[in-house]
Amino acid sequence: MQMMVLTVSLVLMALLGMVFFAAIRSGGRAPAGNKVERRRSVLIAALLVAGVVISIVSLRPWPQAVTMTADARTINVTGGQWYWEIDNTQLPLGVPISFNSHTKDVTHGFGVMNDAGQLLFQVQVMPGYVNQVQYVFDEPGDYKVVCLEYCGVAHHDMISEFTVIANQDGATNG
Ligand code: CUA
């Protein structure tokens, strides 16, 4: 998904660059007639259509479309300079988990990555608030917790982990 977004972005940037290049090149010359203008209009219309189609296709599975369920397992996450406290590091597979995030000092960014290094979700952790994010893990294994908000000199070192295991407490997995 991330690779696809990157590839599409690069292709669109290249196309946009070509439009600018064409505009600069044609700018210095005398009017070239309707043919060039028509071609330019077709190119711009094609870019607009491509942009709308790609936006719809790529934004459809975006994380904000996830709905919260009331019967989720609650896990408390506390961020501090420069550590994470997670009140349970053995999480069940296939069950909605609600991460309630707190901070003891400044704003942090609670981000969870799978073992392939893909960011699965993140939530900002703010002083005075409990920010929630819900997720259902469908792969057992080790997950890495990182901080995604610059919070001081050891921000990069604010790393933790937890494990997702099958059938914890007799939970059934779909
Ligand atoms: Cu905590 Cu960056």
GROMACS .gro file of C-alpha atoms and ligand atoms in nm:
model
  176
    1MET     CA    1   0.000   0.000   0.000
    2GLN     CA    2   0.272   0.246   0.102
    3MET     CA    3   0.479   0.151  -0.203
    4MET     CA    4   0.175   0.201  -0.428
    5VAL     CA    5   0.107   0.547  -0.284
    6LEU     CA    6   0.473   0.640  -0.328
    7THR     CA    7   0.480   0.514  -0.688
    8VAL     CA    8   0.157   0.694  -0.780
    9SER     CA    9   0.282   1.015  -0.616
   10LEU     CA   10   0.609   0.999  -0.810
   11VAL     CA   11   0.429   0.934  -1.140
   12LEU     CA   12   0.191   1.228  -1.078
   13MET     CA   13   0.481   1.454  -0.982
   14ALA     CA   14   0.661   1.357  -1.303
   15LEU     CA   15   0.347   1.430  -1.509
   16LEU     CA   16   0.303   1.766  -1.336
   17GLY     CA   17   0.668   1.841  -1.402
   18MET     CA   18   0.613   1.766  -1.771
   19VAL     CA   19   0.319   2.009  -1.780
   20PHE     CA   20   0.532   2.284  -1.625
   21PHE     CA   21   0.817   2.204  -1.862
   22ALA     CA   22   0.583   2.224  -2.162
   23ALA     CA   23   0.435   2.551  -2.035
   24ILE     CA   24   0.780   2.707  -1.990
   25ARG     CA   25   0.895   2.589  -2.334
   26SER     CA   26   0.590   2.720  -2.514
   27GLY     CA   27   0.588   3.046  -2.319
   28GLY     CA   28   0.871   3.211  -2.507
   29ARG     CA   29   0.743   3.142  -2.856
   30ALA     CA   30   0.477   3.308  -3.066
   31PRO     CA   31   0.124   3.161  -3.036
   32ALA     CA   32   0.139   2.810  -3.180
   33GLY     CA   33  -0.227   2.787  -3.262
   34ASN     CA   34  -0.514   2.577  -3.138
   35LYS     CA   35  -0.344   2.241  -3.178
   36VAL     CA   36  -0.098   2.287  -2.890
   37GLU     CA   37  -0.365   2.442  -2.669
   38ARG     CA   38  -0.603   2.154  -2.734
   39ARG     CA   39  -0.331   1.902  -2.651
   40ARG     CA   40  -0.256   2.088  -2.329
   41SER     CA   41  -0.624   2.091  -2.229
   42VAL     CA   42  -0.649   1.716  -2.291
   43LEU     CA   43  -0.338   1.657  -2.077
   44ILE     CA   44  -0.472   1.871  -1.791
   45ALA     CA   45  -0.813   1.700  -1.806
   46ALA     CA   46  -0.643   1.358  -1.805
   47LEU     CA   47  -0.436   1.460  -1.501
   48LEU     CA   48  -0.748   1.579  -1.318
   49VAL     CA   49  -0.935   1.255  -1.390
   50ALA     CA   50  -0.631   1.046  -1.289
   51GLY     CA   51  -0.593   1.249  -0.969
   52VAL     CA   52  -0.958   1.203  -0.865
   53VAL     CA   53  -0.962   0.829  -0.951
   54ILE     CA   54  -0.632   0.759  -0.770
   55SER     CA   55  -0.743   0.962  -0.464
   56ILE     CA   56  -1.069   0.766  -0.435
   57VAL     CA   57  -0.900   0.427  -0.483
   58SER     CA   58  -0.610   0.495  -0.246
   59LEU     CA   59  -0.803   0.678   0.030
   60ARG     CA   60  -1.087   0.425   0.057
   61PRO     CA   61  -0.915   0.190   0.308
   62TRP     CA   62  -0.769   0.479   0.510
   63PRO     CA   63  -0.753   0.424   0.891
   64GLN     CA   64  -1.005   0.699   0.976
   65ALA     CA   65  -1.279   0.478   0.827
   66VAL     CA   66  -1.235   0.232   1.118
   67THR     CA   67  -1.530   0.234   1.356
   68MET     CA   68  -1.499   0.196   1.734
   69THR     CA   69  -1.671  -0.099   1.897
   70ALA     CA   70  -1.783  -0.085   2.260
   71ASP     CA   71  -1.679  -0.439   2.354
   72ALA     CA   72  -1.310  -0.391   2.282
   73ARG     CA   73  -1.032  -0.503   2.517
   74THR     CA   74  -0.878  -0.193   2.679
   75ILE     CA   75  -0.501  -0.151   2.697
   76ASN     CA   76  -0.351   0.153   2.870
   77VAL     CA   77  -0.049   0.309   2.707
   78THR     CA   78   0.153   0.577   2.881
   79GLY     CA   79   0.423   0.776   2.709
   80GLY     CA   80   0.704   0.957   2.889
   81GLN     CA   81   1.046   1.097   2.804
   82TRP     CA   82   1.161   0.851   2.669
   83TYR     CA   83   0.976   0.528   2.724
   84TRP     CA   84   0.641   0.357   2.675
   85GLU     CA   85   0.447   0.186   2.953
   86ILE     CA   86   0.198  -0.069   2.819
   87ASP     CA   87  -0.010  -0.243   3.086
   88ASN     CA   88  -0.024  -0.571   2.892
   89THR     CA   89   0.232  -0.682   2.636
   90GLN     CA   90   0.056  -1.008   2.542
   91LEU     CA   91  -0.238  -0.905   2.326
   92PRO     CA   92  -0.506  -1.132   2.181
   93LEU     CA   93  -0.539  -1.205   1.812
   94GLY     CA   94  -0.857  -1.121   1.622
   95VAL     CA   95  -1.017  -0.918   1.903
   96PRO     CA   96  -1.078  -0.540   1.891
   97ILE     CA   97  -0.827  -0.370   2.118
   98SER     CA   98  -0.878  -0.017   2.239
   99PHE     CA   99  -0.550   0.159   2.318
  100ASN     CA  100  -0.611   0.438   2.569
  101SER     CA  101  -0.310   0.665   2.548
  102HIS     CA  102  -0.180   0.899   2.817
  103THR     CA  103   0.136   1.103   2.861
  104LYS     CA  104   0.329   1.196   3.174
  105ASP     CA  105   0.499   1.497   3.021
  106VAL     CA  106   0.495   1.625   2.663
  107THR     CA  107   0.310   1.523   2.346
  108HIS     CA  108   0.418   1.190   2.195
  109GLY     CA  109   0.300   0.989   1.897
  110PHE     CA  110   0.201   0.629   1.969
  111GLY     CA  111   0.273   0.436   1.649
  112VAL     CA  112   0.255   0.059   1.600
  113MET     CA  113   0.446  -0.123   1.328
  114ASN     CA  114   0.440  -0.485   1.217
  115ASP     CA  115   0.759  -0.689   1.173
  116ALA     CA  116   0.776  -0.582   0.807
  117GLY     CA  117   0.820  -0.223   0.926
  118GLN     CA  118   0.479  -0.106   0.804
  119LEU     CA  119   0.297   0.149   1.018
  120LEU     CA  120  -0.042  -0.002   1.111
  121PHE     CA  121  -0.189   0.290   1.306
  122GLN     CA  122  -0.091   0.582   1.521
  123VAL     CA  123  -0.249   0.824   1.764
  124GLN     CA  124  -0.122   1.145   1.915
  125VAL     CA  125  -0.063   1.124   2.290
  126MET     CA  126  -0.141   1.460   2.448
  127PRO     CA  127  -0.106   1.597   2.804
  128GLY     CA  128  -0.445   1.621   2.976
  129TYR     CA  129  -0.625   1.394   2.730
  130VAL     CA  130  -0.692   1.024   2.685
  131ASN     CA  131  -0.672   0.958   2.313
  132GLN     CA  132  -0.810   0.628   2.192
  133VAL     CA  133  -0.734   0.417   1.890
  134GLN     CA  134  -0.882   0.078   1.813
  135TYR     CA  135  -0.725  -0.203   1.615
  136VAL     CA  136  -0.782  -0.573   1.543
  137PHE     CA  137  -0.460  -0.769   1.492
  138ASP     CA  138  -0.498  -1.045   1.236
  139GLU     CA  139  -0.137  -1.173   1.248
  140PRO     CA  140   0.031  -1.319   1.556
  141GLY     CA  141   0.385  -1.204   1.627
  142ASP     CA  142   0.595  -0.920   1.763
  143TYR     CA  143   0.490  -0.561   1.707
  144LYS     CA  144   0.707  -0.255   1.752
  145VAL     CA  145   0.594   0.063   1.926
  146VAL     CA  146   0.759   0.384   1.813
  147CYS     CA  147   0.715   0.754   1.888
  148LEU     CA  148   0.603   0.961   1.589
  149GLU     CA  149   0.608   1.306   1.748
  150TYR     CA  150   0.938   1.477   1.820
  151CYS     CA  151   0.961   1.492   2.201
  152GLY     CA  152   1.322   1.567   2.288
  153VAL     CA  153   1.678   1.443   2.242
  154ALA     CA  154   1.601   1.072   2.287
  155HIS     CA  155   1.279   1.075   2.081
  156HIS     CA  156   1.431   0.827   1.834
  157ASP     CA  157   1.501   0.586   2.120
  158MET     CA  158   1.141   0.577   2.246
  159ILE     CA  159   1.080   0.223   2.128
  160SER     CA  160   0.890  -0.063   2.287
  161GLU     CA  161   0.716  -0.380   2.175
  162PHE     CA  162   0.435  -0.622   2.243
  163THR     CA  163   0.334  -0.965   2.123
  164VAL     CA  164   0.007  -1.071   1.966
  165ILE     CA  165  -0.081  -1.431   2.051
  166ALA     CA  166  -0.365  -1.660   1.949
  167ASN     CA  167  -0.637  -1.780   2.187
  168GLN     CA  168  -0.545  -1.576   2.491
  169ASP     CA  169  -0.798  -1.622   2.775
  170GLY     CA  170  -0.994  -1.859   2.553
  171ALA     CA  171  -1.074  -1.583   2.304
  172THR     CA  172  -1.201  -1.718   1.976
  173ASN     CA  173  -1.038  -1.606   1.659
  174GLY     CA  174  -1.235  -1.566   1.343
  175CUA    CU1  175   0.803   1.060   2.237
  175CUA    CU2  176   0.898   1.130   2.038
   0.00000   0.00000   0.00000
